[in-house]
Amino acid sequence: MAPLMEISEVKAELEKHHSSGFGWALSCCGRDPSEAEEVLQLVYLKILDGRARYGGESSFKTWLFAVIRKTAASERRKNFLRKLILNAGAERVPRASRTEDPALALERSETHARFRHALAQLPARQQQTLHLVFYEDLSLQETADTIGISVGAVRKHYGRAKASLRDLLLESEGNYGIEWRRQKNPSVVL
Amino acid sequence: MGLNGEDKRIRALFCELKREEEHASPLFAKTWNIAEAEFHRSNFGRPRLQLSSNLLRFATAILLVSFVSLVLAATVLLPRYLRPNRQPKHDYAKQGVAAGPLAASEEPLRSGKVPANRESGKPTDRLVAILRAVRVKKSQVAVAKRARPVNQIKQSGLSEWQSPTAKLLRSAGDELLRFVPQMNESAEEMKKFLTNDLN
C-alpha cells in the first residue's frame, strides 16, 4: 500500500481535478449546480477529516470520482428523505426541468438544450457511463473502477446509453421540426 | 463508420456541455475554504460530540443489560414462579396408573385453573399423567398377550387342542350323525304316543 499523501499534495491534486470533479458532481446530482457544489464541499471535508483517504490503489482521479459518486448518492438519499418528511401530506409540485426553463433555453442553443433534455431522460448509470467516457475521456476500465461495477456491465451500459441517446435525439429533432413548422404556419395540421 | 460518426457527434455535444459547465464551476479556493472552515468548526465542536457519543454508549449498555435481564427473567424465573408445586415426573406415572386416566384428568377441570405450562406450549401435568398411564397399560397388555399362549398350552395339554377351523365343519345335522340309530325305536315311540293318546 502506498504511503498516505500529505495534505498539501492532496490539495494540489484536488485543484488540478476541481473542474472535472465539479462536472462529475453535476452528473451525479442531476445537473443541479448548487447541489453539486455542496457535494464537492462535503468531499473536501471528508478528505480533510480523514474519512476519505487516498491509498494509491488507483489513480487519484478515479479515487476522487468514486468519493464524489458515493457522497452524491448519500446526499441524494438524505435530500429525498428530508423532502419526504417535510412534504408529507402536502401537495407535491413537480419540479420543472432545467431544460424547460425558458430563460435557460434562451441562453443555450436549441441543439444543446435538446441534448441536455435527452441526457436527463437516460437512467443514472447510463448517464454516468457516457459522462465518464465522453466528458472525462476515461477508458472503460477506469469507468468501471469509478462507478464500482464490472467492465462488462460498463460496456453494456455504454452501448444501451448510446442507442437510447440517439433515439431520444432523433425524436426530439422530429418534434422540434414540427414545433418550428407550427410556429411558422399556425394553420397547418400535423 | 456510422457508429464512429455517432460517437463523434456525442463527443462534440459533451465537449460543448463541458465548456459551458467549466464556466459555471465554482472556484477551487472558495470550495476548499468553505470545507476547511467546516472542518475547523466541527473540530471545535468535537468534545461535545464525544460527550454525546459517550452518553449514547452508556445508554446502549444500560438498554442491553436490561434486555438481557428481561430475557433471563422470562425464560428462567417466570416458569418457576408460575409452577411452584410441580411434582417430579415419576409421580405422574404412579398417579396415572393408580387413579386411572379419567380420575387424573378430572382434577384440574374441577378446580377451574388453567395450568401454567399450557401457555408455554408444553403438555399439561394431567396430559402427562394420562399418557404415562396409557403407555404402562399398553405395555402390560403386550406382555400379557405374549405370555398367554405358552401358559394355555402348558395348562390344557395337547388332548384338548382344537383346530381353529373346526367351527367351519359344524352343521345342524351333526347330532344325528353322532350316535347309531336303534332298531324299532320309532315304533316304540309311536306306542308310547298312542297309549297316552288313548288314555
GROMACS .gro file of C-alpha atoms in nm:
model
  389
    1MET     CA    1   0.000   0.000   0.000
    2ALA     CA    2   0.134   0.341  -0.097
    3PRO     CA    3   0.207   0.588   0.185
    4LEU     CA    4  -0.062   0.844   0.252
    5MET     CA    5  -0.020   1.176   0.076
    6GLU     CA    6   0.045   1.500   0.258
    7ILE     CA    7  -0.247   1.738   0.274
    8SER     CA    8  -0.063   1.992   0.057
    9GLU     CA    9  -0.014   1.726  -0.211
   10VAL     CA   10  -0.377   1.626  -0.189
   11LYS     CA   11  -0.481   1.989  -0.219
   12ALA     CA   12  -0.270   2.033  -0.531
   13GLU     CA   13  -0.423   1.724  -0.688
   14LEU     CA   14  -0.771   1.838  -0.597
   15GLU     CA   15  -0.711   2.177  -0.753
   16LYS     CA   16  -0.598   2.005  -1.070
   17HIS     CA   17  -0.914   1.798  -1.092
   18HIS     CA   18  -1.151   2.056  -0.949
   19SER     CA   19  -1.342   2.149  -1.267
   20SER     CA   20  -1.374   1.789  -1.388
   21GLY     CA   21  -1.480   1.690  -1.035
   22PHE     CA   22  -1.747   1.957  -1.047
   23GLY     CA   23  -1.867   1.824  -1.385
   24TRP     CA   24  -1.883   1.473  -1.243
   25ALA     CA   25  -2.068   1.600  -0.936
   26LEU     CA   26  -2.315   1.771  -1.170
   27SER     CA   27  -2.369   1.442  -1.350
   28CYS     CA   28  -2.427   1.263  -1.019
   29CYS     CA   29  -2.666   1.532  -0.894
   30GLY     CA   30  -2.894   1.556  -1.195
   31ARG     CA   31  -2.716   1.868  -1.331
   32ASP     CA   32  -2.806   2.077  -1.026
   33PRO     CA   33  -2.513   2.322  -0.975
   34SER     CA   34  -2.590   2.414  -0.613
   35GLU     CA   35  -2.623   2.050  -0.511
   36ALA     CA   36  -2.305   1.964  -0.699
   37GLU     CA   37  -2.115   2.241  -0.521
   38GLU     CA   38  -2.241   2.119  -0.185
   39VAL     CA   39  -2.132   1.766  -0.268
   40LEU     CA   40  -1.788   1.889  -0.365
   41GLN     CA   41  -1.755   2.076  -0.035
   42LEU     CA   42  -1.854   1.761   0.152
   43VAL     CA   43  -1.596   1.561  -0.040
   44TYR     CA   44  -1.324   1.807   0.054
   45LEU     CA   45  -1.440   1.796   0.415
   46LYS     CA   46  -1.423   1.415   0.409
   47ILE     CA   47  -1.068   1.434   0.277
   48LEU     CA   48  -0.970   1.691   0.542
   49ASP     CA   49  -1.104   1.499   0.840
   50GLY     CA   50  -0.968   1.167   0.713
   51ARG     CA   51  -1.295   0.991   0.632
   52ALA     CA   52  -1.176   0.959   0.272
   53ARG     CA   53  -0.812   0.864   0.224
   54TYR     CA   54  -0.628   0.806  -0.096
   55GLY     CA   55  -0.441   0.478  -0.063
   56GLY     CA   56  -0.283   0.469  -0.409
   57GLU     CA   57  -0.473   0.162  -0.534
   58SER     CA   58  -0.599   0.352  -0.838
   59SER     CA   59  -0.532   0.686  -0.999
   60PHE     CA   60  -0.614   0.995  -0.795
   61LYS     CA   61  -0.884   1.098  -1.040
   62THR     CA   62  -1.059   0.761  -1.024
   63TRP     CA   63  -1.048   0.766  -0.645
   64LEU     CA   64  -1.176   1.125  -0.628
   65PHE     CA   65  -1.459   1.047  -0.868
   66ALA     CA   66  -1.559   0.741  -0.665
   67VAL     CA   67  -1.571   0.954  -0.347
   68ILE     CA   68  -1.781   1.216  -0.528
   69ARG     CA   69  -2.020   0.949  -0.656
   70LYS     CA   70  -2.071   0.796  -0.312
   71THR     CA   71  -2.113   1.133  -0.144
   72ALA     CA   72  -2.362   1.246  -0.407
   73ALA     CA   73  -2.559   0.925  -0.366
   74SER     CA   74  -2.578   0.963   0.013
   75GLU     CA   75  -2.673   1.329  -0.021
   76ARG     CA   76  -2.948   1.248  -0.266
   77ARG     CA   77  -3.081   0.986  -0.028
   78LYS     CA   78  -3.078   1.235   0.259
   79ASN     CA   79  -3.247   1.503   0.050
   80PHE     CA   80  -3.509   1.258  -0.067
   81LEU     CA   81  -3.591   1.156   0.290
   82ARG     CA   82  -3.594   1.520   0.403
   83LYS     CA   83  -3.835   1.610   0.126
   84LEU     CA   84  -4.047   1.307   0.204
   85ILE     CA   85  -4.076   1.408   0.570
   86LEU     CA   86  -4.132   1.778   0.504
   87ASN     CA   87  -4.377   1.733   0.219
   88ALA     CA   88  -4.575   1.451   0.379
   89GLY     CA   89  -4.938   1.528   0.313
   90ALA     CA   90  -4.857   1.845   0.121
   91GLU     CA   91  -4.938   1.863  -0.244
   92ARG     CA   92  -4.633   1.789  -0.447
   93VAL     CA   93  -4.546   2.027  -0.722
   94PRO     CA   94  -4.342   1.864  -0.996
   95ARG     CA   95  -4.001   2.019  -1.027
   96ALA     CA   96  -3.956   2.193  -1.356
   97SER     CA   97  -3.677   2.057  -1.567
   98ARG     CA   98  -3.389   2.288  -1.627
   99THR     CA   99  -3.430   2.242  -1.999
  100GLU     CA  100  -3.792   2.353  -1.975
  101ASP     CA  101  -3.692   2.684  -1.817
  102PRO     CA  102  -3.739   2.947  -2.093
  103ALA     CA  103  -3.462   3.175  -1.960
  104LEU     CA  104  -3.211   2.894  -1.973
  105ALA     CA  105  -3.343   2.774  -2.303
  106LEU     CA  106  -3.274   3.118  -2.445
  107GLU     CA  107  -2.918   3.106  -2.324
  108ARG     CA  108  -2.839   2.779  -2.484
  109SER     CA  109  -2.862   2.672  -2.838
  110GLU     CA  110  -3.157   2.457  -2.934
  111THR     CA  111  -2.939   2.157  -3.011
  112HIS     CA  112  -2.766   2.180  -2.680
  113ALA     CA  113  -3.093   2.213  -2.493
  114ARG     CA  114  -3.226   1.905  -2.670
  115PHE     CA  115  -2.909   1.717  -2.583
  116ARG     CA  116  -2.941   1.807  -2.215
  117HIS     CA  117  -3.302   1.704  -2.218
  118ALA     CA  118  -3.223   1.372  -2.383
  119LEU     CA  119  -2.937   1.309  -2.141
  120ALA     CA  120  -3.161   1.379  -1.844
  121GLN     CA  121  -3.404   1.115  -1.964
  122LEU     CA  122  -3.143   0.838  -1.952
  123PRO     CA  123  -3.105   0.617  -1.643
  124ALA     CA  124  -2.845   0.742  -1.394
  125ARG     CA  125  -2.597   0.462  -1.462
  126GLN     CA  126  -2.609   0.523  -1.837
  127GLN     CA  127  -2.567   0.898  -1.787
  128GLN     CA  128  -2.265   0.839  -1.567
  129THR     CA  129  -2.110   0.597  -1.816
  130LEU     CA  130  -2.147   0.841  -2.105
  131HIS     CA  131  -2.017   1.126  -1.893
  132LEU     CA  132  -1.702   0.941  -1.789
  133VAL     CA  133  -1.630   0.813  -2.139
  134PHE     CA  134  -1.708   1.124  -2.345
  135TYR     CA  135  -1.673   1.409  -2.097
  136GLU     CA  136  -1.376   1.284  -1.898
  137ASP     CA  137  -1.216   1.067  -2.168
  138LEU     CA  138  -1.181   0.775  -1.931
  139SER     CA  139  -1.137   0.419  -2.054
  140LEU     CA  140  -1.399   0.155  -1.988
  141GLN     CA  141  -1.178   0.004  -1.717
  142GLU     CA  142  -1.139   0.340  -1.541
  143THR     CA  143  -1.512   0.398  -1.577
  144ALA     CA  144  -1.582   0.060  -1.418
  145ASP     CA  145  -1.344   0.142  -1.130
  146THR     CA  146  -1.509   0.479  -1.075
  147ILE     CA  147  -1.867   0.354  -1.081
  148GLY     CA  148  -1.780   0.036  -0.895
  149ILE     CA  149  -1.913  -0.217  -1.146
  150SER     CA  150  -1.756  -0.467  -1.385
  151VAL     CA  151  -1.617  -0.376  -1.726
  152GLY     CA  152  -1.879  -0.598  -1.890
  153ALA     CA  153  -2.156  -0.407  -1.719
  154VAL     CA  154  -2.000  -0.077  -1.823
  155ARG     CA  155  -1.982  -0.197  -2.183
  156LYS     CA  156  -2.350  -0.290  -2.168
  157HIS     CA  157  -2.449   0.047  -2.020
  158TYR     CA  158  -2.233   0.224  -2.275
  159GLY     CA  159  -2.399   0.050  -2.572
  160ARG     CA  160  -2.751   0.095  -2.440
  161ALA     CA  161  -2.688   0.458  -2.345
  162LYS     CA  162  -2.565   0.547  -2.693
  163ALA     CA  163  -2.863   0.377  -2.860
  164SER     CA  164  -3.111   0.544  -2.624
  165LEU     CA  165  -2.947   0.884  -2.666
  166ARG     CA  166  -2.958   0.853  -3.045
  167ASP     CA  167  -3.329   0.761  -3.037
  168LEU     CA  168  -3.411   1.043  -2.798
  169LEU     CA  169  -3.221   1.299  -3.007
  170LEU     CA  170  -3.390   1.184  -3.325
  171GLU     CA  171  -3.729   1.202  -3.157
  172SER     CA  172  -3.664   1.549  -3.017
  173GLU     CA  173  -3.534   1.669  -3.354
  174GLY     CA  174  -3.855   1.546  -3.515
  175ASN     CA  175  -4.065   1.721  -3.252
  176TYR     CA  176  -3.855   2.032  -3.291
  177GLY     CA  177  -3.923   2.029  -3.667
  178ILE     CA  178  -4.297   2.001  -3.607
  179GLU     CA  179  -4.286   2.281  -3.348
  180TRP     CA  180  -4.090   2.505  -3.581
  181ARG     CA  181  -4.332   2.446  -3.868
  182ARG     CA  182  -4.628   2.517  -3.638
  183GLN     CA  183  -4.471   2.848  -3.534
  184LYS     CA  184  -4.414   2.942  -3.897
  185ASN     CA  185  -4.763   2.844  -4.009
  186PRO     CA  186  -5.016   2.804  -3.721
  187SER     CA  187  -5.292   2.682  -3.955
  188VAL     CA  188  -5.101   2.370  -4.058
  189VAL     CA  189  -5.238   2.041  -3.928
  190LEU     CA  190  -4.969   1.786  -3.842
  191MET     CA  191  -1.841   0.427  -3.988
  192GLY     CA  192  -2.192   0.515  -3.881
  193LEU     CA  193  -2.103   0.431  -3.523
  194ASN     CA  194  -1.790   0.644  -3.538
  195GLY     CA  195  -1.990   0.933  -3.671
  196GLU     CA  196  -2.237   0.886  -3.391
  197ASP     CA  197  -1.955   0.874  -3.135
  198LYS     CA  198  -1.809   1.192  -3.276
  199ARG     CA  199  -2.141   1.365  -3.254
  200ILE     CA  200  -2.191   1.261  -2.892
  201ARG     CA  201  -1.837   1.364  -2.808
  202ALA     CA  202  -1.894   1.706  -2.966
  203LEU     CA  203  -2.210   1.753  -2.765
  204PHE     CA  204  -2.032   1.655  -2.444
  205CYS     CA  205  -1.745   1.891  -2.526
  206GLU     CA  206  -1.991   2.175  -2.559
  207LEU     CA  207  -2.150   2.076  -2.229
  208LYS     CA  208  -1.810   2.062  -2.061
  209ARG     CA  209  -1.715   2.405  -2.190
  210GLU     CA  210  -2.037   2.550  -2.058
  211GLU     CA  211  -2.010   2.384  -1.718
  212GLU     CA  212  -1.648   2.483  -1.670
  213HIS     CA  213  -1.760   2.843  -1.683
  214ALA     CA  214  -2.022   2.773  -1.419
  215SER     CA  215  -1.790   2.577  -1.187
  216PRO     CA  216  -1.710   2.747  -0.854
  217LEU     CA  217  -1.356   2.848  -0.770
  218PHE     CA  218  -1.147   2.582  -0.605
  219ALA     CA  219  -1.026   2.820  -0.336
  220LYS     CA  220  -1.380   2.910  -0.239
  221THR     CA  221  -1.497   2.548  -0.211
  222TRP     CA  222  -1.181   2.445  -0.028
  223ASN     CA  223  -1.207   2.732   0.219
  224ILE     CA  224  -1.567   2.651   0.299
  225ALA     CA  225  -1.474   2.287   0.360
  226GLU     CA  226  -1.176   2.388   0.574
  227ALA     CA  227  -1.390   2.624   0.783
  228GLU     CA  228  -1.643   2.348   0.834
  229PHE     CA  229  -1.363   2.112   0.933
  230HIS     CA  230  -1.231   2.357   1.197
  231ARG     CA  231  -1.581   2.424   1.325
  232SER     CA  232  -1.650   2.052   1.364
  233ASN     CA  233  -1.312   2.006   1.534
  234PHE     CA  234  -1.401   2.270   1.794
  235GLY     CA  235  -1.733   2.109   1.846
  236ARG     CA  236  -1.582   1.762   1.883
  237PRO     CA  237  -1.568   1.743   2.269
  238ARG     CA  238  -1.941   1.797   2.282
  239LEU     CA  239  -1.983   1.532   2.017
  240GLN     CA  240  -1.764   1.291   2.211
  241LEU     CA  241  -1.964   1.356   2.525
  242SER     CA  242  -2.285   1.284   2.344
  243SER     CA  243  -2.137   0.969   2.189
  244ASN     CA  244  -2.026   0.852   2.537
  245LEU     CA  245  -2.376   0.915   2.662
  246LEU     CA  246  -2.512   0.716   2.373
  247ARG     CA  247  -2.280   0.425   2.452
  248PHE     CA  248  -2.381   0.432   2.817
  249ALA     CA  249  -2.750   0.433   2.727
  250THR     CA  250  -2.695   0.146   2.485
  251ALA     CA  251  -2.515  -0.056   2.754
  252ILE     CA  252  -2.798   0.002   3.002
  253LEU     CA  253  -3.055  -0.099   2.743
  254LEU     CA  254  -2.858  -0.411   2.661
  255VAL     CA  255  -2.826  -0.515   3.025
  256SER     CA  256  -3.195  -0.458   3.092
  257PHE     CA  257  -3.285  -0.657   2.782
  258VAL     CA  258  -3.066  -0.950   2.887
  259SER     CA  259  -3.213  -0.947   3.239
  260LEU     CA  260  -3.565  -0.940   3.097
  261VAL     CA  261  -3.488  -1.235   2.874
  262LEU     CA  262  -3.342  -1.426   3.169
  263ALA     CA  263  -3.644  -1.349   3.383
  264ALA     CA  264  -3.880  -1.458   3.110
  265THR     CA  265  -3.701  -1.785   3.039
  266VAL     CA  266  -3.581  -1.899   3.384
  267LEU     CA  267  -3.757  -1.722   3.669
  268LEU     CA  268  -4.108  -1.680   3.535
  269PRO     CA  269  -4.175  -2.051   3.466
  270ARG     CA  270  -4.051  -2.137   3.813
  271TYR     CA  271  -4.277  -1.877   3.968
  272LEU     CA  272  -4.580  -1.993   3.774
  273ARG     CA  273  -4.526  -2.362   3.863
  274PRO     CA  274  -4.424  -2.366   4.228
  275ASN     CA  275  -4.582  -2.705   4.329
  276ARG     CA  276  -4.483  -2.907   4.034
  277GLN     CA  277  -4.428  -3.272   4.123
  278PRO     CA  278  -4.146  -3.488   3.996
  279LYS     CA  279  -4.200  -3.681   3.679
  280HIS     CA  280  -4.214  -4.031   3.832
  281ASP     CA  281  -4.515  -3.929   4.043
  282TYR     CA  282  -4.724  -3.864   3.736
  283ALA     CA  283  -4.679  -4.221   3.623
  284LYS     CA  284  -4.778  -4.358   3.960
  285GLN     CA  285  -5.076  -4.129   3.983
  286GLY     CA  286  -5.187  -4.213   3.633
  287VAL     CA  287  -5.163  -4.588   3.687
  288ALA     CA  288  -5.321  -4.582   4.031
  289ALA     CA  289  -5.610  -4.347   3.968
  290GLY     CA  290  -5.657  -4.416   3.603
  291PRO     CA  291  -5.657  -4.166   3.322
  292LEU     CA  292  -6.010  -4.040   3.390
  293ALA     CA  293  -5.952  -3.958   3.754
  294ALA     CA  294  -5.625  -3.792   3.675
  295SER     CA  295  -5.782  -3.580   3.407
  296GLU     CA  296  -6.078  -3.464   3.616
  297GLU     CA  297  -5.890  -3.284   3.889
  298PRO     CA  298  -5.767  -2.970   3.705
  299LEU     CA  299  -6.104  -2.927   3.531
  300ARG     CA  300  -6.292  -2.925   3.859
  301SER     CA  301  -6.061  -2.672   4.013
  302GLY     CA  302  -6.115  -2.446   3.712
  303LYS     CA  303  -5.749  -2.344   3.699
  304VAL     CA  304  -5.557  -2.324   3.378
  305PRO     CA  305  -5.222  -2.497   3.410
  306ALA     CA  306  -4.934  -2.254   3.388
  307ASN     CA  307  -4.745  -2.455   3.132
  308ARG     CA  308  -5.037  -2.462   2.887
  309GLU     CA  309  -4.949  -2.114   2.770
  310SER     CA  310  -4.590  -2.209   2.715
  311GLY     CA  311  -4.692  -2.481   2.470
  312LYS     CA  312  -4.580  -2.774   2.691
  313PRO     CA  313  -4.815  -3.067   2.769
  314THR     CA  314  -5.008  -3.025   3.092
  315ASP     CA  315  -4.942  -3.235   3.400
  316ARG     CA  316  -5.277  -3.409   3.356
  317LEU     CA  317  -5.194  -3.496   2.998
  318VAL     CA  318  -4.855  -3.627   3.100
  319ALA     CA  319  -5.016  -3.848   3.361
  320ILE     CA  320  -5.271  -3.982   3.111
  321LEU     CA  321  -5.006  -4.053   2.855
  322ARG     CA  322  -4.790  -4.233   3.104
  323ALA     CA  323  -5.083  -4.442   3.230
  324VAL     CA  324  -5.178  -4.537   2.875
  325ARG     CA  325  -4.821  -4.632   2.800
  326VAL     CA  326  -4.796  -4.851   3.108
  327LYS     CA  327  -5.129  -5.016   3.028
  328LYS     CA  328  -5.024  -5.085   2.674
  329SER     CA  329  -4.701  -5.245   2.783
  330GLN     CA  330  -4.887  -5.461   3.033
  331VAL     CA  331  -5.131  -5.578   2.767
  332ALA     CA  332  -4.849  -5.652   2.530
  333VAL     CA  333  -4.669  -5.859   2.794
  334ALA     CA  334  -4.989  -6.048   2.874
  335LYS     CA  335  -5.052  -6.121   2.506
  336ARG     CA  336  -4.705  -6.253   2.463
  337ALA     CA  337  -4.730  -6.474   2.772
  338ARG     CA  338  -5.085  -6.620   2.720
  339PRO     CA  339  -5.038  -6.894   2.451
  340VAL     CA  340  -4.747  -7.053   2.635
  341ASN     CA  341  -4.943  -7.074   2.962
  342GLN     CA  342  -5.252  -7.214   2.792
  343ILE     CA  343  -5.055  -7.486   2.620
  344LYS     CA  344  -4.892  -7.583   2.946
  345GLN     CA  345  -5.222  -7.595   3.139
  346SER     CA  346  -5.462  -7.762   2.896
  347GLY     CA  347  -5.231  -8.001   2.719
  348LEU     CA  348  -5.244  -8.138   2.370
  349SER     CA  349  -5.553  -8.355   2.426
  350GLU     CA  350  -5.784  -8.055   2.439
  351TRP     CA  351  -5.640  -7.886   2.141
  352GLN     CA  352  -5.889  -7.785   1.876
  353SER     CA  353  -5.830  -7.687   1.527
  354PRO     CA  354  -5.906  -7.323   1.458
  355THR     CA  355  -6.111  -7.426   1.152
  356ALA     CA  356  -6.318  -7.685   1.338
  357LYS     CA  357  -6.611  -7.446   1.364
  358LEU     CA  358  -6.641  -7.439   0.991
  359LEU     CA  359  -6.707  -7.814   0.979
  360ARG     CA  360  -7.003  -7.799   1.220
  361SER     CA  361  -7.362  -7.815   1.085
  362ALA     CA  362  -7.719  -7.852   1.214
  363GLY     CA  363  -7.734  -8.226   1.138
  364ASP     CA  364  -7.423  -8.311   1.335
  365GLU     CA  365  -7.628  -8.456   1.628
  366LEU     CA  366  -7.791  -8.727   1.405
  367LEU     CA  367  -7.451  -8.844   1.293
  368ARG     CA  368  -7.304  -8.878   1.644
  369PHE     CA  369  -7.496  -9.192   1.751
  370VAL     CA  370  -7.611  -9.515   1.584
  371PRO     CA  371  -7.993  -9.543   1.538
  372GLN     CA  372  -8.164  -9.831   1.741
  373MET     CA  373  -8.389 -10.096   1.590
  374ASN     CA  374  -8.770 -10.034   1.632
  375GLU     CA  375  -8.701  -9.710   1.810
  376SER     CA  376  -8.958  -9.518   1.620
  377ALA     CA  377  -9.223  -9.793   1.671
  378GLU     CA  378  -9.170  -9.781   2.047
  379GLU     CA  379  -9.210  -9.407   2.046
  380MET     CA  380  -9.530  -9.449   1.844
  381LYS     CA  381  -9.669  -9.694   2.103
  382LYS     CA  382  -9.597  -9.451   2.385
  383PHE     CA  383  -9.768  -9.179   2.196
  384LEU     CA  384 -10.074  -9.390   2.114
  385THR     CA  385 -10.126  -9.519   2.473
  386ASN     CA  386 -10.105  -9.163   2.605
  387ASP     CA  387 -10.349  -9.051   2.348
  388LEU     CA  388 -10.595  -9.333   2.424
  389ASN     CA  389 -10.584  -9.267   2.799
   0.00000   0.00000   0.00000
